[in-house]
Coordinates of C-alpha atoms in Angstrom, one line a residue:
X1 CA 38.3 -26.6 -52.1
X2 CA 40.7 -24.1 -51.4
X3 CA 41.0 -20.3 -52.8
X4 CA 44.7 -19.5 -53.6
X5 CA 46.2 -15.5 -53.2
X6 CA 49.8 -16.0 -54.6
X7 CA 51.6 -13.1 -53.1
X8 CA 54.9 -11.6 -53.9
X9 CA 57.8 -10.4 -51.3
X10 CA 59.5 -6.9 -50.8
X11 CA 62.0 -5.5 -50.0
X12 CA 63.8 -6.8 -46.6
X13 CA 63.6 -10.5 -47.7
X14 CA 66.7 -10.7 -49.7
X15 CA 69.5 -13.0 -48.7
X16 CA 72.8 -14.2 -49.9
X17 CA 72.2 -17.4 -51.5
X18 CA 68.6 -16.8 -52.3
X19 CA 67.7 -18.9 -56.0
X20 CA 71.0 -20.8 -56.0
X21 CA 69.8 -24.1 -55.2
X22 CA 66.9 -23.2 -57.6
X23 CA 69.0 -22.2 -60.4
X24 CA 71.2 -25.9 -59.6
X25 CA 67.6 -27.6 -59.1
X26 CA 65.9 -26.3 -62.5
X27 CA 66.5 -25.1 -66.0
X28 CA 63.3 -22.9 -66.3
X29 CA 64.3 -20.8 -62.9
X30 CA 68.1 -20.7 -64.4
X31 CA 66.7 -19.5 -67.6
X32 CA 65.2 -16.4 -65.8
X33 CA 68.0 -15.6 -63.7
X34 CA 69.9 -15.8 -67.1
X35 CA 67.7 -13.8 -68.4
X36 CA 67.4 -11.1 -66.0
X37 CA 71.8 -11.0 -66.3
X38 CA 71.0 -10.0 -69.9
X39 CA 68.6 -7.3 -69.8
X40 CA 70.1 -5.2 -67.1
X41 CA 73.9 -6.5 -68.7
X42 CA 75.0 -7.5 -64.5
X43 CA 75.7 -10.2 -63.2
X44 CA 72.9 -10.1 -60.4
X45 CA 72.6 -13.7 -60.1
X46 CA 76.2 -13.8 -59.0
X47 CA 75.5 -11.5 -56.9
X48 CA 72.0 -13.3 -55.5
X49 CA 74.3 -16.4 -54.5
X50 CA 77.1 -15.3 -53.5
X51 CA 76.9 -11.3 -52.2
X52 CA 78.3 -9.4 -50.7
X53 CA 75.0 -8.9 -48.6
X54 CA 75.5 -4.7 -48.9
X55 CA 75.2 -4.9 -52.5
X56 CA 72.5 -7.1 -52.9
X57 CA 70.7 -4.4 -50.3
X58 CA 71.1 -1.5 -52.3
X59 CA 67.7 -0.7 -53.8
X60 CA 69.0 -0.8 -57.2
X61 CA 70.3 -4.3 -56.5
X62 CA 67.5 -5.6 -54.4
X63 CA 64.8 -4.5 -56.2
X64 CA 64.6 -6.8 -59.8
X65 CA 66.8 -9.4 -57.6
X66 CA 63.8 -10.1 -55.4
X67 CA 61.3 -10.2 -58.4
X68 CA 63.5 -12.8 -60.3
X69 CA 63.3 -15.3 -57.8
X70 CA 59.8 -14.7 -57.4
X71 CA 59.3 -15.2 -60.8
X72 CA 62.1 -18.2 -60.8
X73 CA 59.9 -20.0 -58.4
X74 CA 56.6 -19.3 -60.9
X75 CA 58.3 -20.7 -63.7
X76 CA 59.5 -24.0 -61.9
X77 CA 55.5 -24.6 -60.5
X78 CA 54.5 -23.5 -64.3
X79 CA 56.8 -26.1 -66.5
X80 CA 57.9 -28.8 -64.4
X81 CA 54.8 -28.8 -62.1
X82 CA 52.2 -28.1 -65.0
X83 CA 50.9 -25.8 -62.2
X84 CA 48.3 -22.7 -64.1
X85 CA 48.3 -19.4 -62.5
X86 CA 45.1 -18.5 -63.8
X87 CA 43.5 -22.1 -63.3
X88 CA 45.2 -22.0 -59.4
X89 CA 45.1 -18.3 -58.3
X90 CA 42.0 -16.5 -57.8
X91 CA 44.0 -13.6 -56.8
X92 CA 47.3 -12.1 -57.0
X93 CA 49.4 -9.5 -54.9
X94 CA 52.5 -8.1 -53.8
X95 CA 54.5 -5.8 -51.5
X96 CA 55.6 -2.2 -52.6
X97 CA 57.9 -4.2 -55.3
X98 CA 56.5 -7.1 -55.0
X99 CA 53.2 -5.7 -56.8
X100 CA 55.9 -5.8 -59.8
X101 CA 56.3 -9.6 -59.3
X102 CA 52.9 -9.8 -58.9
X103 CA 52.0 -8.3 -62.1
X104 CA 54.8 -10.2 -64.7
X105 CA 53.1 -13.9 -63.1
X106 CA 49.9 -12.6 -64.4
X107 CA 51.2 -11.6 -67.7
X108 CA 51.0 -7.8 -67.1
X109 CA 54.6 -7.6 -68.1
X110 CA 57.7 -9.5 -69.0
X111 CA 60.4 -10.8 -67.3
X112 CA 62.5 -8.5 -69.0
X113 CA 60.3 -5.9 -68.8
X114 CA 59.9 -5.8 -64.9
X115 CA 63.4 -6.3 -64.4
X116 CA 64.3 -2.8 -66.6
X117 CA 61.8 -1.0 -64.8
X118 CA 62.5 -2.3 -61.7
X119 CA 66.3 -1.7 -61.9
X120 CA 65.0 2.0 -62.8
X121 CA 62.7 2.4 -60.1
X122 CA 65.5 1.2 -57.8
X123 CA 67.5 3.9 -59.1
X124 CA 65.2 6.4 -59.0
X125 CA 64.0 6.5 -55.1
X126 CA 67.6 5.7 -54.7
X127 CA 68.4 9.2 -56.1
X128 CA 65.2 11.0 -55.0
X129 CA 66.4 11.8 -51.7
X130 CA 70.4 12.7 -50.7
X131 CA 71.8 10.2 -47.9
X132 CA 71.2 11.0 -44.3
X133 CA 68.3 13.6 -45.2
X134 CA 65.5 10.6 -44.9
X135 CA 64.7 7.6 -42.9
X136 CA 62.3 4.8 -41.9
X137 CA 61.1 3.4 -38.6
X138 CA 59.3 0.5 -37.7
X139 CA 56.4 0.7 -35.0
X140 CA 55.3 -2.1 -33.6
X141 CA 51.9 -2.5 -30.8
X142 CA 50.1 0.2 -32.9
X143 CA 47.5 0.0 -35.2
X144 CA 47.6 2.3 -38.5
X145 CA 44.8 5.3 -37.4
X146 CA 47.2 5.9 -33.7
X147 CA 50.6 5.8 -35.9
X148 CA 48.9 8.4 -38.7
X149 CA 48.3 10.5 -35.7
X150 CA 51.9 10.2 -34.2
X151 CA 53.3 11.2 -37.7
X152 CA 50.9 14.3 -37.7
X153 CA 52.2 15.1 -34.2
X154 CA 55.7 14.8 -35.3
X155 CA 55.4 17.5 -38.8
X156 CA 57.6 20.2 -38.1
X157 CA 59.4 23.0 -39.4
X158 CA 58.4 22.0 -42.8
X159 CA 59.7 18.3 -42.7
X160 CA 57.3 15.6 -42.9
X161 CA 56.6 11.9 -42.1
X162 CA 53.9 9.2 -43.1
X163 CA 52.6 5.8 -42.5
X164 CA 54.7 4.0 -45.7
X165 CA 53.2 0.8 -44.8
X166 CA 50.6 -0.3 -43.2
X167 CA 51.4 -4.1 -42.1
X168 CA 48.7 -5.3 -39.8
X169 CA 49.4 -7.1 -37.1
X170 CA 50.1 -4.0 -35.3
X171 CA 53.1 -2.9 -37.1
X172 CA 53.5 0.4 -39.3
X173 CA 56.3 1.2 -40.8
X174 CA 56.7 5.1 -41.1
X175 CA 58.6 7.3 -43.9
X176 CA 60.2 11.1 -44.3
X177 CA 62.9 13.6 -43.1
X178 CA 65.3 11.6 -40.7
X179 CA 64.9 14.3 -38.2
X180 CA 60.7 13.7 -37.9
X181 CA 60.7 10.2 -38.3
X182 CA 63.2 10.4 -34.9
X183 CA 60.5 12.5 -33.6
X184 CA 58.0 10.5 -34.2
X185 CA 60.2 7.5 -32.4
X186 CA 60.1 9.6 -29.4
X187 CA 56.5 10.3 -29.8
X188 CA 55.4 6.9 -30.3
X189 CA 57.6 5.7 -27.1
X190 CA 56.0 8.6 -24.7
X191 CA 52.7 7.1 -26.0
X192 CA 53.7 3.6 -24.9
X193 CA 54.2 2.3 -28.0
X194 CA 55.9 -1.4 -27.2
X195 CA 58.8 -1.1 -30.0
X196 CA 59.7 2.4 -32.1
X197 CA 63.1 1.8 -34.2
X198 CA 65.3 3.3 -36.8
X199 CA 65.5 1.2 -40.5
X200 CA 68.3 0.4 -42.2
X201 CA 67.2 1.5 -45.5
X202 CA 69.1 3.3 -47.8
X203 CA 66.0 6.0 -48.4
X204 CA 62.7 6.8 -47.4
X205 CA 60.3 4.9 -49.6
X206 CA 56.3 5.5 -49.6
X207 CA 56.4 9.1 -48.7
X208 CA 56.1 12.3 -50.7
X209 CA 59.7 12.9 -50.8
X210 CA 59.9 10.3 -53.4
X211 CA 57.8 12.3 -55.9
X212 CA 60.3 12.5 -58.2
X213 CA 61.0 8.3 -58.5
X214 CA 57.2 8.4 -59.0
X215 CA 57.9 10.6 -61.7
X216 CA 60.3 8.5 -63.1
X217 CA 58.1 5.6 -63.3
X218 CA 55.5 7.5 -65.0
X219 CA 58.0 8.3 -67.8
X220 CA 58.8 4.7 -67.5
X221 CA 55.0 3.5 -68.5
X222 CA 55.1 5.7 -71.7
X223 CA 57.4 3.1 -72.8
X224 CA 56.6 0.1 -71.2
X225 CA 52.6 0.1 -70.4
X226 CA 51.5 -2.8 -68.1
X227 CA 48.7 -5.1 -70.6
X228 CA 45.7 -6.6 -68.9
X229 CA 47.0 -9.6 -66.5
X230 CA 45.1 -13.1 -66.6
X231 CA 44.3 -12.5 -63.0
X232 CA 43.1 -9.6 -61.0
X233 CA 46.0 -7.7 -58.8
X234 CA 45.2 -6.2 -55.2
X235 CA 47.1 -2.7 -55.5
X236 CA 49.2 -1.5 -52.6
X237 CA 47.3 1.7 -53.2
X238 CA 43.8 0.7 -53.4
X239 CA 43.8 -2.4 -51.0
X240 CA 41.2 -3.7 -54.2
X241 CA 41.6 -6.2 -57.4
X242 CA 42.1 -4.6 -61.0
X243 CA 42.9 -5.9 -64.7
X244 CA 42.5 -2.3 -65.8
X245 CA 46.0 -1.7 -67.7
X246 CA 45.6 2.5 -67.9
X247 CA 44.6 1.9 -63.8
X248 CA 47.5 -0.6 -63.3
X249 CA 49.8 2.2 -64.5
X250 CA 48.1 5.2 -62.6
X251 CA 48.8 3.2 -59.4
X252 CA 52.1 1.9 -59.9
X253 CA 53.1 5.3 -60.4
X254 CA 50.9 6.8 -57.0
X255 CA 52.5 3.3 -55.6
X256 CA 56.2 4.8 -55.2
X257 CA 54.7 7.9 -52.5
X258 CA 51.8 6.2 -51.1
X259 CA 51.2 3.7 -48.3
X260 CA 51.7 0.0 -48.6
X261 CA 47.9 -1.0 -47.6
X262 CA 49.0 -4.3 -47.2
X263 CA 46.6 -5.0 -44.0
X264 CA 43.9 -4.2 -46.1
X265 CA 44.9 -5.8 -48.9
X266 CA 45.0 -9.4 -47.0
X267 CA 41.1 -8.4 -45.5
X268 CA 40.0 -7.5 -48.9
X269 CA 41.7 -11.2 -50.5
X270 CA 40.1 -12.9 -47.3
X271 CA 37.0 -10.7 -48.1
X272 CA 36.8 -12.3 -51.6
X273 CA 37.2 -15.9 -50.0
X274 CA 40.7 -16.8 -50.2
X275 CA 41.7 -19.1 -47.6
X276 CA 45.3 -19.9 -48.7
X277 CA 48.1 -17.4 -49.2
X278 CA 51.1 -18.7 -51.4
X279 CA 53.8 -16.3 -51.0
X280 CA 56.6 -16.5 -54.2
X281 CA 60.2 -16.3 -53.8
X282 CA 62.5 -15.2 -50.9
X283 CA 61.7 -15.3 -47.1
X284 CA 58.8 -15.9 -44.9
X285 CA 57.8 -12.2 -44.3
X286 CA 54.5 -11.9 -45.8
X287 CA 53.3 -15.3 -44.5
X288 CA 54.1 -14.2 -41.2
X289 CA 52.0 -11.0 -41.6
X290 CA 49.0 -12.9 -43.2
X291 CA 49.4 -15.2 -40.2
X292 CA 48.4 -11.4 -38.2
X293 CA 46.1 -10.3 -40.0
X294 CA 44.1 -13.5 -40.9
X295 CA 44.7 -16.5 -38.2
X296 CA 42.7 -18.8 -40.0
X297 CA 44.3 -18.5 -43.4
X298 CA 46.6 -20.9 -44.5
X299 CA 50.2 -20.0 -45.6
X300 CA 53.0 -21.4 -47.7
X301 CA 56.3 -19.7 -48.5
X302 CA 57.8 -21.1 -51.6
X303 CA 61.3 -20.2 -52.6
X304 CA 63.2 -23.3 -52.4
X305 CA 63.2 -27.1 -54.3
X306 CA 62.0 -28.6 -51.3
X307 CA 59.3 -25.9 -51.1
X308 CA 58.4 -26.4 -54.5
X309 CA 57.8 -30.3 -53.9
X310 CA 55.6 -29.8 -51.2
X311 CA 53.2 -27.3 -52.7
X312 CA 52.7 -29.3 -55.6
X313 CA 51.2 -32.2 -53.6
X314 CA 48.4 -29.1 -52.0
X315 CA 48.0 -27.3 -56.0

């Protein structure tokens, strides 16, 4: 019998139109995107079906968007397909924000409750560094030791940039001052690295210039602690499964300057025996880079009603 991970997008995988033939399919996933409308008083589901595409992008935007369909999807396998996380998923995990999903399908936190913090933390790496003084890249053809060492080469004058996430397969995305990160573009291409380009994001996430978002977070916690989930989480920052709420915080928190360890994270899941990845909610990314990491996993990307009837003939 198979081992289910269910693991939760990031970033990068919004769309326009993403949960609206959920919401037209299903009361429970309407009921959350209703939901999520209320607590952060916006109409983000209006904005999840209809755009514009650079509003949904912005961080602030993107952010508790992504997690409601994740967490739009869970609720349509929970009540109409009588589908239990705990009796189905041996593990769960998620992406930078996607650890957020992660955590309110295991009961860590509300829907309501993810959706303020993550609006928050959207705001608060959003704010951490002024436009134009950060940037991301994406390397691909490198593995994560040889793009750590490109970042050290390109440290200068005080700026910095960092592996931000580590996404097997051969591709690491790296984080900091827009003027090192280009450095390390040109570093990476004299090496022979096969692809080295700019990101458009809107800041440079998972890097020490976001120290004060991960300050914001930790404020955040005082008031809204994570509470043990029904099934362990794989942190981003340990690449290993907790149900330790005071631990659950403490990494959320180093989450927001730390590397994604997303490569390991998928060894550690295949580690434990898990031989079928479920990814929740919008896109195919993380399927693809399971696919990288693990060939011999099986993958499922659910985010749509047709999605949804299929994977309740494998649960």
């Amino acid at each position: 019998m198979a081992l289910h991970a269910f693991i939760f997008p990031g970033q990068g995988s919004q769309a326009v139109g993403m949960g609206r033939d959920l919401a037209a399919s299903f009361a429970p996933a309407r009921h959350v995107f209703e939901e999520v409308d209320e607590v952060l008083k916006q109409k983000l589901s209006k904005l999840m079906f209809e755009g514009p595409s650079d509003e949904l992008t912005l961080t602030e935007n993107a952010q508790p968007a992504l997690m409601a369909v994740s967490l739009a999807v869970l609720r349509v396998l929970q009540l109409e397909g009588g589908i239990s996380l705990e009796r189905k998923a041996k593990l769960v995990a998620g992406h930078s924000l996607g650890e957020y999903a992660a955590l309110a399908a295991a009961e860590s936190f509300s829907v309501a409750e993810t959706a303020r913090l993550l609006k928050l933390r959207g705001q608060a790496m959003q704010k951490a560094v002024a436009p134009g003084i950060g940037a991301m890249a994406a390397l691909l053809g490198v593995e994560f030791e040889a793009a750590r060492e490109i970042c050290r080469q390109a440290e200068a004058n005080g700026e910095i940039v960092s592996a931000a996430n580590d996404n097997g397969g051969g591709q690491v995305v790296i984080s900091g001052h827009k003027t090192a990160v280009e450095r390390a573009i040109d570093i990476a291409k004299a090496q022979g690295v096969k692809r080295a380009m700019l990101l458009p994001v809107s800041a440079p996430f998972h890097c020490a210039l976001m120290a004060p978002a991960a300050d914001a977070m930790a404020e955040a916690f005082a008031n809204i602690p994570p509470r043990t989930p029904v099934v362990p989480v794989v942190a981003n920052v340990t690449a290993a499964p907790t149900t330790d709420p005071n631990t659950i915080r403490d990494l959320l928190v180093q989450q927001v300057t730390a590397t994604v360890r997303w490569r390991e994270s998928v060894l550690a899941m295949t580690a434990a025996g898990i031989d079928s990845f479920i990814e929740i909610g919008a896109g195919k990314v993380l399927a693809g880079l399971v696919k990288r990491i693990s060939p011999d996993a099986t993958t499922h990307s659910i985010g749509s009603p047709a999605d949804i009837e299929a994977i309740l003939k494998v649960l």
